[in-house]
Coordinates of C-alpha atoms in Angstrom, one line a residue:
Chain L
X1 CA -22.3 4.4 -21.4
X2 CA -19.9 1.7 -21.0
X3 CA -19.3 -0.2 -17.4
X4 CA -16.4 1.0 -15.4
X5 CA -16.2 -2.5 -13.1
X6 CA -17.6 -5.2 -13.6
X7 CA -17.7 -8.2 -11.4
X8 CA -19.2 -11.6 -11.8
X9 CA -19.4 -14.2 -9.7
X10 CA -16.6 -12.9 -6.8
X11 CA -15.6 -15.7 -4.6
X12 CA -13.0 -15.6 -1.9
X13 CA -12.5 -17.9 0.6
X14 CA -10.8 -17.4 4.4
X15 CA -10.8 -20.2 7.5
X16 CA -13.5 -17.5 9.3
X17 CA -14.9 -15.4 6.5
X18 CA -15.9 -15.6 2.8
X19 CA -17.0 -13.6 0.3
X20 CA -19.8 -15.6 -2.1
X21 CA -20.7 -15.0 -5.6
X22 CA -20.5 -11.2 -5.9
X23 CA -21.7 -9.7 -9.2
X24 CA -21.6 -6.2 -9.1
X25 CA -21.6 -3.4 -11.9
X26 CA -20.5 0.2 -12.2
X27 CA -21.7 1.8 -15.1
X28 CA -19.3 4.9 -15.9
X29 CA -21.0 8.3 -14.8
X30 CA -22.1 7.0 -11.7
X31 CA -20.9 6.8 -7.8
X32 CA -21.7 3.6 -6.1
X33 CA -21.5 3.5 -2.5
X34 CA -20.2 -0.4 -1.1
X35 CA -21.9 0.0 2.6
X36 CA -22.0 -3.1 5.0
X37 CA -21.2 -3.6 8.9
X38 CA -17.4 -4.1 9.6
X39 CA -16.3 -7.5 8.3
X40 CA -19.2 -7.7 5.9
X41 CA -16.4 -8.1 2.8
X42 CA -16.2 -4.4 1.6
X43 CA -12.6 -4.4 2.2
X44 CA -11.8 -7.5 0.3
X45 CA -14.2 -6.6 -2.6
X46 CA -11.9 -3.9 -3.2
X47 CA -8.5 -6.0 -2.6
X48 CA -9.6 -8.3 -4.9
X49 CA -10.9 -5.9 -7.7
X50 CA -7.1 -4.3 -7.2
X51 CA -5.3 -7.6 -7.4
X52 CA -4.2 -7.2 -3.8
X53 CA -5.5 -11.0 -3.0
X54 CA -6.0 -13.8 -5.3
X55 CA -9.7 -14.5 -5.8
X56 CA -11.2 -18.4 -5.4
X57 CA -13.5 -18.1 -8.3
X58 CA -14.7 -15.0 -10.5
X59 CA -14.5 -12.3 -13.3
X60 CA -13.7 -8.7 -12.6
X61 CA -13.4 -6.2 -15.5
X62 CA -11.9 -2.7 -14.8
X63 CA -12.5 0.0 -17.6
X64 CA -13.1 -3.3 -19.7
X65 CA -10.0 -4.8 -18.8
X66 CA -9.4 -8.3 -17.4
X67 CA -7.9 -7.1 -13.8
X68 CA -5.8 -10.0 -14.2
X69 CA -4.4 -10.3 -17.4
X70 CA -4.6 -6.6 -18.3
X71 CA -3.3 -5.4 -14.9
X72 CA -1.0 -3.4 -15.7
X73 CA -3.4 -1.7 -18.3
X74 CA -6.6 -1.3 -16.1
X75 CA -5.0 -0.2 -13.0
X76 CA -3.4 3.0 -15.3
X77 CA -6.8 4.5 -15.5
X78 CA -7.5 4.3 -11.4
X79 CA -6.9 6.4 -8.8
X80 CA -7.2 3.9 -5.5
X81 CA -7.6 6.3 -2.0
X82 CA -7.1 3.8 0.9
X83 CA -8.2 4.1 4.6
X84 CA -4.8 5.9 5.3
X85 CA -2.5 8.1 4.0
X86 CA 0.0 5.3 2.7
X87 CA 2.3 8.7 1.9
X88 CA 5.5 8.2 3.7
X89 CA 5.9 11.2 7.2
X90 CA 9.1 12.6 5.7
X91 CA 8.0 13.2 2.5
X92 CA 6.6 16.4 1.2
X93 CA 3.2 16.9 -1.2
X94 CA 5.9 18.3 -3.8
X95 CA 7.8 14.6 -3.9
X96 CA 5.3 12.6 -4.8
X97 CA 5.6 14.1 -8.2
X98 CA 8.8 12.6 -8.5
X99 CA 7.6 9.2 -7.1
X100 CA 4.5 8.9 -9.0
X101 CA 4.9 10.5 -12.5
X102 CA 7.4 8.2 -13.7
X103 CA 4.6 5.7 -12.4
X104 CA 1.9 6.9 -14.4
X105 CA 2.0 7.9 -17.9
X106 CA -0.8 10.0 -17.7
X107 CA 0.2 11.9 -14.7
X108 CA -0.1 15.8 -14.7
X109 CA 1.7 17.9 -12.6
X110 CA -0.2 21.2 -13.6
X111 CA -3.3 19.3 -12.2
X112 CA -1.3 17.9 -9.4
X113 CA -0.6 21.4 -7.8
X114 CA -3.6 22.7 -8.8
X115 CA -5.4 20.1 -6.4
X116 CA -2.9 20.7 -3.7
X117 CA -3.6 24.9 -4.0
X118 CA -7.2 23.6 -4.4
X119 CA -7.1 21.9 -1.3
X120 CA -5.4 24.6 0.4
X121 CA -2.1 21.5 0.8
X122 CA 1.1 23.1 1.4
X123 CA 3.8 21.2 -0.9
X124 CA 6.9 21.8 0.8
X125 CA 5.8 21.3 4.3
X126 CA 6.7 17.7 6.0
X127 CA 3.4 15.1 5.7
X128 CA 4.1 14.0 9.1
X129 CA 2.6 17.9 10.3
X130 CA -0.7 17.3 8.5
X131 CA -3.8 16.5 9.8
X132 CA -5.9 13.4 9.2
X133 CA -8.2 15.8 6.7
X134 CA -5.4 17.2 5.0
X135 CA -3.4 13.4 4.5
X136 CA -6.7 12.4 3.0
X137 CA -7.3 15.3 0.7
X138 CA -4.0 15.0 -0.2
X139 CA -4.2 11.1 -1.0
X140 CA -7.2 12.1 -3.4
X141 CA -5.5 14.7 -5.1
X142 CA -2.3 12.1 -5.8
X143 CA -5.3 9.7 -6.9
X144 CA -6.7 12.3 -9.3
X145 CA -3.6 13.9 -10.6
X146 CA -3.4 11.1 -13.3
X147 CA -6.4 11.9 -14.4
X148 CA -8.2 8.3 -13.7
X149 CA -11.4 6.8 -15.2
X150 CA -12.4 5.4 -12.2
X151 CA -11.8 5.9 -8.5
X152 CA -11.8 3.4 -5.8
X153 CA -12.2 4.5 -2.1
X154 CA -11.8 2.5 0.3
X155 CA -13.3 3.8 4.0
X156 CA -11.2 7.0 2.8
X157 CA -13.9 9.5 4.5
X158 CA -14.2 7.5 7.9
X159 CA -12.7 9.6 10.8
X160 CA -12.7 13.1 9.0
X161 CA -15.0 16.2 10.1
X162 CA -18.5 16.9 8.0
X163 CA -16.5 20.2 6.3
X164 CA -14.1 18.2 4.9
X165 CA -15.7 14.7 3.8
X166 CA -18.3 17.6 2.1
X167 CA -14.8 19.3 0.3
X168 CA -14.4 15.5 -0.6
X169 CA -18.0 14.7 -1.5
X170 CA -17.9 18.0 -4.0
X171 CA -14.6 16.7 -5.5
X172 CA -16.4 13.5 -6.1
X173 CA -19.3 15.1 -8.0
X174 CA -17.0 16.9 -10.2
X175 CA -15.1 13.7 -10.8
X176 CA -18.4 12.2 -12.7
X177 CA -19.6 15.4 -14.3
X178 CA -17.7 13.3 -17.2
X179 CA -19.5 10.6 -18.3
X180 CA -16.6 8.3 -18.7
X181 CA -16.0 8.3 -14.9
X182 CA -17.1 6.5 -12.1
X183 CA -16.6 6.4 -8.6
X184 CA -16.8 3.2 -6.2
X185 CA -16.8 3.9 -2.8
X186 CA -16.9 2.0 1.0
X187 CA -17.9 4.0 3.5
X188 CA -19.6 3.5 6.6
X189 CA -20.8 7.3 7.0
X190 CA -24.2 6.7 4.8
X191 CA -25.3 10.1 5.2
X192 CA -22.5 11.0 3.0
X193 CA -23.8 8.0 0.3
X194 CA -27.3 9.4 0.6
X195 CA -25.9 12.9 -0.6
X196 CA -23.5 11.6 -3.7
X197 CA -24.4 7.9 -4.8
X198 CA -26.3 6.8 -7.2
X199 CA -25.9 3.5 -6.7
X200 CA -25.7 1.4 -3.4
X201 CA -24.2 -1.8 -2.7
X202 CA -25.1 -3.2 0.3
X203 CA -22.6 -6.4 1.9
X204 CA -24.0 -8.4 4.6
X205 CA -22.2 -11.2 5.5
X206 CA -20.2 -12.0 2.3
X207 CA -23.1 -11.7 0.5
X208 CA -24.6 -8.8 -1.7
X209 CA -27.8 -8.3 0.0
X210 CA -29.3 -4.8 -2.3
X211 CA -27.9 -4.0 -5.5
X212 CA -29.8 -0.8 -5.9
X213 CA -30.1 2.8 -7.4
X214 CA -30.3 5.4 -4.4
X215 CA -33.4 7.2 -5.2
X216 CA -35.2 3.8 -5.8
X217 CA -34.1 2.3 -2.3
X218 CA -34.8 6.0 -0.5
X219 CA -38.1 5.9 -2.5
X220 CA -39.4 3.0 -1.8
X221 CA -38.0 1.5 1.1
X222 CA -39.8 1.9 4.4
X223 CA -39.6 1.5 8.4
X224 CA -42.4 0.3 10.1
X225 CA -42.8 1.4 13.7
X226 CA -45.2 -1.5 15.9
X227 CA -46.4 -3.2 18.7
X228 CA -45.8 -6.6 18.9
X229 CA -50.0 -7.3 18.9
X230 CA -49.6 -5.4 15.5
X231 CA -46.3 -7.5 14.0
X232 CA -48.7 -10.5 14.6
X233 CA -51.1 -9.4 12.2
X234 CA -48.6 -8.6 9.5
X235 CA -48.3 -10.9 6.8
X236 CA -44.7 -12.6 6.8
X237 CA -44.4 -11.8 3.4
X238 CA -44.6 -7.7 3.5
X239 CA -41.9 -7.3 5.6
X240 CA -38.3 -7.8 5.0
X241 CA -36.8 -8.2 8.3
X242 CA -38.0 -7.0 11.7
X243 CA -35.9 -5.7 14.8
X244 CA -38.1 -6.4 18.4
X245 CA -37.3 -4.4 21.4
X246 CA -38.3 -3.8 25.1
X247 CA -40.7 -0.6 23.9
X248 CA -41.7 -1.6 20.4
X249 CA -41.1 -3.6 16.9
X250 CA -39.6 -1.8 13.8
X251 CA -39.5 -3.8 10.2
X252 CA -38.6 -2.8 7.0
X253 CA -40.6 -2.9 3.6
X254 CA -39.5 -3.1 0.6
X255 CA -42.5 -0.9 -1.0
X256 CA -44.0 1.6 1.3
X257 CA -47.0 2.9 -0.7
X258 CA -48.1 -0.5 -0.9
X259 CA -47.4 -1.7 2.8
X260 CA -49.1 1.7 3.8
X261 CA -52.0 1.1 1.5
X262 CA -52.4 -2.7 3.2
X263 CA -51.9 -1.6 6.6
X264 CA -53.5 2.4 6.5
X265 CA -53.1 1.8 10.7
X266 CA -49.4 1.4 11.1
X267 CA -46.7 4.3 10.7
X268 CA -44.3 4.0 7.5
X269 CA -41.9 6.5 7.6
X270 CA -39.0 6.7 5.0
X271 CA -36.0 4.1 5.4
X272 CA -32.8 6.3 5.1
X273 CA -29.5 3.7 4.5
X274 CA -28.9 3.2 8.2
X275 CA -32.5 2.1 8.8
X276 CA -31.9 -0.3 6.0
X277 CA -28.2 -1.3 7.6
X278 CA -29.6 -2.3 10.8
X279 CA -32.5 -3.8 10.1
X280 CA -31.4 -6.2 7.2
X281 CA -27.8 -6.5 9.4
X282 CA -29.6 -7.1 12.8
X283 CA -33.2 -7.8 11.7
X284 CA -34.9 -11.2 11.5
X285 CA -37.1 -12.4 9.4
X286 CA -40.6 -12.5 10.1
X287 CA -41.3 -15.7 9.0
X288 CA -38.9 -17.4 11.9
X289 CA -41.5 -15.9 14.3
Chain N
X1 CA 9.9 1.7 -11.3
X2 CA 12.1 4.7 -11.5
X3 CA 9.7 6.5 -9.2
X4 CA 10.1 3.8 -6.5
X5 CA 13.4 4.3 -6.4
X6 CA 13.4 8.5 -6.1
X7 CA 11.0 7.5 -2.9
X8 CA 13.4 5.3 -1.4
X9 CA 16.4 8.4 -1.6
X10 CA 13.3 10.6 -0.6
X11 CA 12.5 8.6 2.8
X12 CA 15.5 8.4 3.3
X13 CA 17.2 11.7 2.6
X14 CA 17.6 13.0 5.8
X15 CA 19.5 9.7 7.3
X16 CA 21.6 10.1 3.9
X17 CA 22.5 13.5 4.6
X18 CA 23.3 12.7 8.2
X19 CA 25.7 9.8 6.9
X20 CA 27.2 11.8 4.1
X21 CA 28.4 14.2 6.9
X22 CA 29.4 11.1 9.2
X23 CA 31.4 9.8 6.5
X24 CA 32.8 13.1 5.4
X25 CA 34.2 14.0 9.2
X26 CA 35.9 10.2 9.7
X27 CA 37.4 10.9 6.0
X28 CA 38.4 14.0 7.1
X29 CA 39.9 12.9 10.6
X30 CA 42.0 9.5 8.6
X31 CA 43.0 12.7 6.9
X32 CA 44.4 14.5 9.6
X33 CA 45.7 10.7 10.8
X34 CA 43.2 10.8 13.6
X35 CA 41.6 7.3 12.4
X36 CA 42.7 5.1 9.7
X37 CA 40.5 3.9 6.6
X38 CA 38.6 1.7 8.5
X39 CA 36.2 3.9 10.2
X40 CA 35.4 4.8 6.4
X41 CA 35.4 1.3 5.1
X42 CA 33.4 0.0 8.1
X43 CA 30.7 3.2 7.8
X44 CA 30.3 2.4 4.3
X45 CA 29.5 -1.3 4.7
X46 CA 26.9 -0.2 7.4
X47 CA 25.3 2.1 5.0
X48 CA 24.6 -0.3 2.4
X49 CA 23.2 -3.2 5.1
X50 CA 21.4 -0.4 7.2
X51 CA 19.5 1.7 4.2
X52 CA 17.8 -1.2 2.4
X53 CA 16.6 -2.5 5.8
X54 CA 15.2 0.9 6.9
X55 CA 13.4 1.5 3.9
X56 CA 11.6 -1.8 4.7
X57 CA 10.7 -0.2 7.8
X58 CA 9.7 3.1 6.9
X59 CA 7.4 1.0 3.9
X60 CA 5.4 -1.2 6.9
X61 CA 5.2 2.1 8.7
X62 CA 3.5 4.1 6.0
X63 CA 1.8 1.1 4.8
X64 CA 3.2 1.5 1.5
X65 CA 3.1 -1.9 0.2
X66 CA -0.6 -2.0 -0.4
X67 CA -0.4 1.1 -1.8
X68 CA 2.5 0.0 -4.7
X69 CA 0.5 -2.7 -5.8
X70 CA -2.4 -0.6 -6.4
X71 CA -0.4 1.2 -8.8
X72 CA 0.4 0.0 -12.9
X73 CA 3.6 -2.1 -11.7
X74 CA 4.1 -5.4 -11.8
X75 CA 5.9 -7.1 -8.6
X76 CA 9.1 -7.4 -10.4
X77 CA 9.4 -4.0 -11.4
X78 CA 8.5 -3.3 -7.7
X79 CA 11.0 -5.4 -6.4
X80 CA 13.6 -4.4 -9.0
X81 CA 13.0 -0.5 -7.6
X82 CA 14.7 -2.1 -4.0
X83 CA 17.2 -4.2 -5.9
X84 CA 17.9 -0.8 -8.5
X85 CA 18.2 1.4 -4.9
X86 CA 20.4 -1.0 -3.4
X87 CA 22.9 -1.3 -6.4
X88 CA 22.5 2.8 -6.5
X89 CA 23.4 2.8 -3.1
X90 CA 26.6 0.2 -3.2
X91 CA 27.6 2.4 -6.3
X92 CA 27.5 5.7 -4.1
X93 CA 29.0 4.2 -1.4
X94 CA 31.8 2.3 -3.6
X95 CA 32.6 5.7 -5.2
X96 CA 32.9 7.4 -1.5
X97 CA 35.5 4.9 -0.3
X98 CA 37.3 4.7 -3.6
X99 CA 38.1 8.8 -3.4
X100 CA 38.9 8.3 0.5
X101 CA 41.2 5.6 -0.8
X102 CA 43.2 7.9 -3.0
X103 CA 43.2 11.1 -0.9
X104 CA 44.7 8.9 2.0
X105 CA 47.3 7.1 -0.5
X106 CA 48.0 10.7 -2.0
X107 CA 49.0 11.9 1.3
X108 CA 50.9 9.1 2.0
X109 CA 48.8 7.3 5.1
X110 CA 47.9 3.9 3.1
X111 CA 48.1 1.3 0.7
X112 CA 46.4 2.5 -2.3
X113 CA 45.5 -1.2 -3.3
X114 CA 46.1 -2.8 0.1
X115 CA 43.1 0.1 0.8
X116 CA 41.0 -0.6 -2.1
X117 CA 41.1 -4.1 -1.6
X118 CA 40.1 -3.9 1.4
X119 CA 36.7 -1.9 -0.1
X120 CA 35.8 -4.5 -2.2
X121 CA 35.8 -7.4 0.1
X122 CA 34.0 -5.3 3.1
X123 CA 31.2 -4.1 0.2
X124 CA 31.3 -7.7 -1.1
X125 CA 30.7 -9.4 2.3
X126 CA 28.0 -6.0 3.0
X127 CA 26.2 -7.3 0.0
X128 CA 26.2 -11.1 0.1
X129 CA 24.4 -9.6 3.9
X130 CA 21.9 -7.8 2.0
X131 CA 21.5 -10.8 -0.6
X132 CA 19.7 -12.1 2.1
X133 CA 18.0 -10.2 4.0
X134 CA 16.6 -8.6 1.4
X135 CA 13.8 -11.8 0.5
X136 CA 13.8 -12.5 3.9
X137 CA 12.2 -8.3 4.2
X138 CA 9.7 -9.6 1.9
X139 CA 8.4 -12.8 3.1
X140 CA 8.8 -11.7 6.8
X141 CA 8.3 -8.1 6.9
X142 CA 11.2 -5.3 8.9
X143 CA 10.0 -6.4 12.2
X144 CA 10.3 -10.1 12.0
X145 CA 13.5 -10.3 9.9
X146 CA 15.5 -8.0 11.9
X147 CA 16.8 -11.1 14.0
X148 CA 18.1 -12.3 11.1
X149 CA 20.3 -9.3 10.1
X150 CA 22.2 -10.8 13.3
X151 CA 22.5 -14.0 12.7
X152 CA 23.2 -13.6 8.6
X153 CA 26.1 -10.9 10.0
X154 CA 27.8 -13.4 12.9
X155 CA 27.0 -17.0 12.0
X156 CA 29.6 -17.2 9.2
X157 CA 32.3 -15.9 11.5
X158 CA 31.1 -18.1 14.2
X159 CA 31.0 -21.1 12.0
X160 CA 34.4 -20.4 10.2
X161 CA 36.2 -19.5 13.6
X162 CA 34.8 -22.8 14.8
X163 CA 35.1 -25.2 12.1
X164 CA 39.2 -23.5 12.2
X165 CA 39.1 -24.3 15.9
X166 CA 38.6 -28.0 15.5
X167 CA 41.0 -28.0 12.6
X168 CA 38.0 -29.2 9.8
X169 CA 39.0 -26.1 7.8
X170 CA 42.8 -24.9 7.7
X171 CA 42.6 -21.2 6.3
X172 CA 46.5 -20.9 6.7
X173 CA 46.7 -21.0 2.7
X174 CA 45.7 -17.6 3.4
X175 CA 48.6 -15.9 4.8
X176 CA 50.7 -17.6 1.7
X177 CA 48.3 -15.8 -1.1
X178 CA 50.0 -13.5 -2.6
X179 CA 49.4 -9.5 -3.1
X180 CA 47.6 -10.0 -6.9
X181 CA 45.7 -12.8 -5.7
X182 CA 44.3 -11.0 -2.8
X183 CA 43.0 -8.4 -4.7
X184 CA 41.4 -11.0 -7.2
X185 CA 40.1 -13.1 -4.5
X186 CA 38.4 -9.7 -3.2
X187 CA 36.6 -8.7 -6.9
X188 CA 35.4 -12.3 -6.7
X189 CA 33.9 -11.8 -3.4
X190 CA 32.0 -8.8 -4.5
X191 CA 31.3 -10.3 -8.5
X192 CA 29.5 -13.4 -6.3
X193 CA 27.5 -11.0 -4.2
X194 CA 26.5 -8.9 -7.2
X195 CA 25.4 -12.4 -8.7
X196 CA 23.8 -13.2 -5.1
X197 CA 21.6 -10.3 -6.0
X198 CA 20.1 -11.3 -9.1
X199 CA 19.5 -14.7 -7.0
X200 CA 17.8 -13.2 -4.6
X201 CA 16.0 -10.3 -6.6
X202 CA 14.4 -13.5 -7.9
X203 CA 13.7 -15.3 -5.1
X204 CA 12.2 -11.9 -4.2
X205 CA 10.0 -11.4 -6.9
X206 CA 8.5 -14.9 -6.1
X207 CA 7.9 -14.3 -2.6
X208 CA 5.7 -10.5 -3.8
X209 CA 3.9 -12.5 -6.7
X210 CA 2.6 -15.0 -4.0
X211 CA 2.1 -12.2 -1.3
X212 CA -1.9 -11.2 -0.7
X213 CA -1.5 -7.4 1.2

């Protein structure tokens, strides 16, 4: 199974903002979902993974492919899905075989229109009358039309209704039913990450924070509901960050089983993502206390 | 690159149509003697510094840029799809005024090379406009460099009339050309602004490769 991106070392400097030392890998058969608050660097992972800003320092491979040297080359086997339909209102879904087949060699108009039937898309009808669901869906099937190794989605599901981001989600899973494929995606809606990735990235700050399968992270992690007599007796150690409020502590373990086994008194329920967002994003650490 | 160029005509199809039929009622009325040639000539030059402009604008609207660079293009072929739409367009446009050139000289109401010349320095000037503005699209955006359209369109006229004014520049050497001159003076006009364009298609191409989107 080869590696569909890799990064090492991702550097990126702005006056109020920078992105520091990101290594990151997408192994090909996989979905990895890039979650972090807004401002975190999701969005200039992706620019700088798509040569859309100069990076400070770093490698990044795309389908083994320097992004840089072999741009040209790696970007042919993408399919990028941005926040917004970048597909201009007077056009029609039927013109953008005209604009991108000459773009990509690979591109298939047979698979073109059978996404846009798929999708239920209407090709001769003005973009400008479709919805936000319908602008996305039909970004996707533009972005899968070329028949791409890897897709990169950036926020594409944010704003759409649960029916559709599920149509979407589905789409994804068939994308990687082929090994070869992989799917890197930013997204703020985690439920959605919790149903489809395998892998989750989490950016805090500039700074990868969890590099982790799903099922490990869902398996093991673990919110801890307490008093703040009970945080007291806590080792500083067993807890990865801690959130205090009016009614009530809540920290987050990185093992569960053995947090429960150590402290059989306190409640450890699952983390889900969002538990794990807030409390690393917002938490503190114990040992500050 | 060829696709970035069938989007332009595609964005844009519906204020082409709308000019086509523009173009086709002031031919037909400097037909009928209604206008003269000028209302074509003067149409035409605003279709080639209008179009390339718009497309800008209908590009930052759809956010379109980002998009382009995500795709397997370099920035010069990106940039050359513009530069390939606006020589399309000054070929289209050429073609329309050379045809209303002839049908008004067949029917006897102008100058068939008084009328063509006339073409080729309005398209020339059009063009040495669009030289400009064109890089100045890039590194500015539509919004921002839309002053500029006014100032690149007047300030030579301005300039000339004043520099004539205060007798720095005598243009009376003009009026003493003769007809064969004119006409070469005019292909040189438009030759310089085709050669403005591969200027500025480069000056364009380094203003996108140093561009972060």
């Amino acid at each position: 199974m080869t590696n569909c991106i890799e990064i090492k070392g991702l550097c990126k400097s702005y006056p109020d903002f920078s992105l520091q030392n990101i290594d990151l890998t997408l192994p090909g058969g996989t979905i990895m979902g890039l979650i972090g608050e807004n401002g975190a660097g999701k969005t200039t992972t992706i620019k700088c993974i798509l040569n859309l800003i100069r990076r400070d320092a770093g490698e990044i491979t795309l389908l083994g492919r320097d992004n840089l040297r072999e741009e040209r080359a790696a970007k042919a086997g993408v399919g990028v899905v941005l926040d917004e339909c970048v597909f201009h209102d007077a056009l029609r879904p039927r013109d953008l075989e005209r604009i991108l087949a000459p773009v990509y060699p690979t591109w298939d108009n047979g698979l073109y229109r059978d996404y846009l039937d798929k999708f239920r898309l209407p090709g001769k009808n003005l973009i400008k009358t479709f919805s936000r669901g319908m602008k996305m869906k039909l970004s996707l099937a533009a972005a899968l039309a070329h028949r791409p190794q890897l897709l990169i989605l950036d926020e594409a599901t944010a704003g759409l209704d649960p029916v559709v981001r599920d149509e979407i989600l589905d789409e994804f899973l068939n994308f990687i039913c082929d090994e070869d494929h992989a799917i890197l995606i930013s997204s703020h809606i985690t439920s959605d990450l919790e149903k489809a990735a395998d892998y989750i990235t989490y950016l805090h700050q500039g700074r990868v924070v969890l590099s982790q399968p799903k099922d490990e992270l869902l398996d093991r992690y673990g919110r801890v509901g307490c008093s703040t007599g009970d945080l007291a007796a806590i080792e500083p150690g067993d807890l990865l960050r801690v959130r205090r409020g009016t009614f009530g502590c809540e920290g987050l373990t990185s093992d569960r089983d053995v947090f429960q086994k150590k402290y059989p008194g306190l409640t450890v329920d699952p983390a889900s993502l969002e538990d794990i967002m807030l409390l690393i994003g917002k938490g503190e650490s114990l040992c500050t206390d | 690159m060829y696709g970035l160029i069938w989007k332009d005509f595609l964005v844009l199809r519906k204020t082409l149509r709308l000019y086509v039929l523009f173009l086709l009622g002031y031919l037909g009325m400097a037909l009928l003697g209604i206008f003269d040639l000028t209302f074509v000539t003067t149409f035409c030059v605003v279709i080639l510094m209008i179009l390339p402009i718009s497309a800008f604008s209908y590009d930052e609207f759809a956010r379109w840029d980002r998009y382009a660079r995500t795709l397997p293009l370099s920035s010069r072929q990106i940039v050359g799809g513009r530069y390939l739409f606006v020589l399309l367009l000054l070929l289209v446009v050429a073609a329309i005024g050379a045809v209303s050139a002839v049908l008004l000289s067949l029917t006897g109401s102008a100058d068939l090379w008084e009328s063509l010349g006339a073409q080729l320095a309005s398209l020339g000037a059009a063009l040495f406009i669009v030289d400009v503005m064109l890089p100045l699209n890039y590194r500015l955006g539509p919004e921002k460099a839309r002053p500029f359209l006014f100032a690149v369109t007047f300030l030579p006229f301005i300039l000339l009339f004043l520099l004539a004014k205060a007798d720095i520049l005598d243009l009376s050497f003009l009026d003493r050309l003769r007809p064969g001159q004119v006409i070469a003076g005019f292909i040189l006009v438009l030759l310089t602004a085709l050669a403005g364009l591969a200027v500025s298609f480069l000056i364009s191409c380094r203003v996108t490769e140093r561009k972060e989107y």
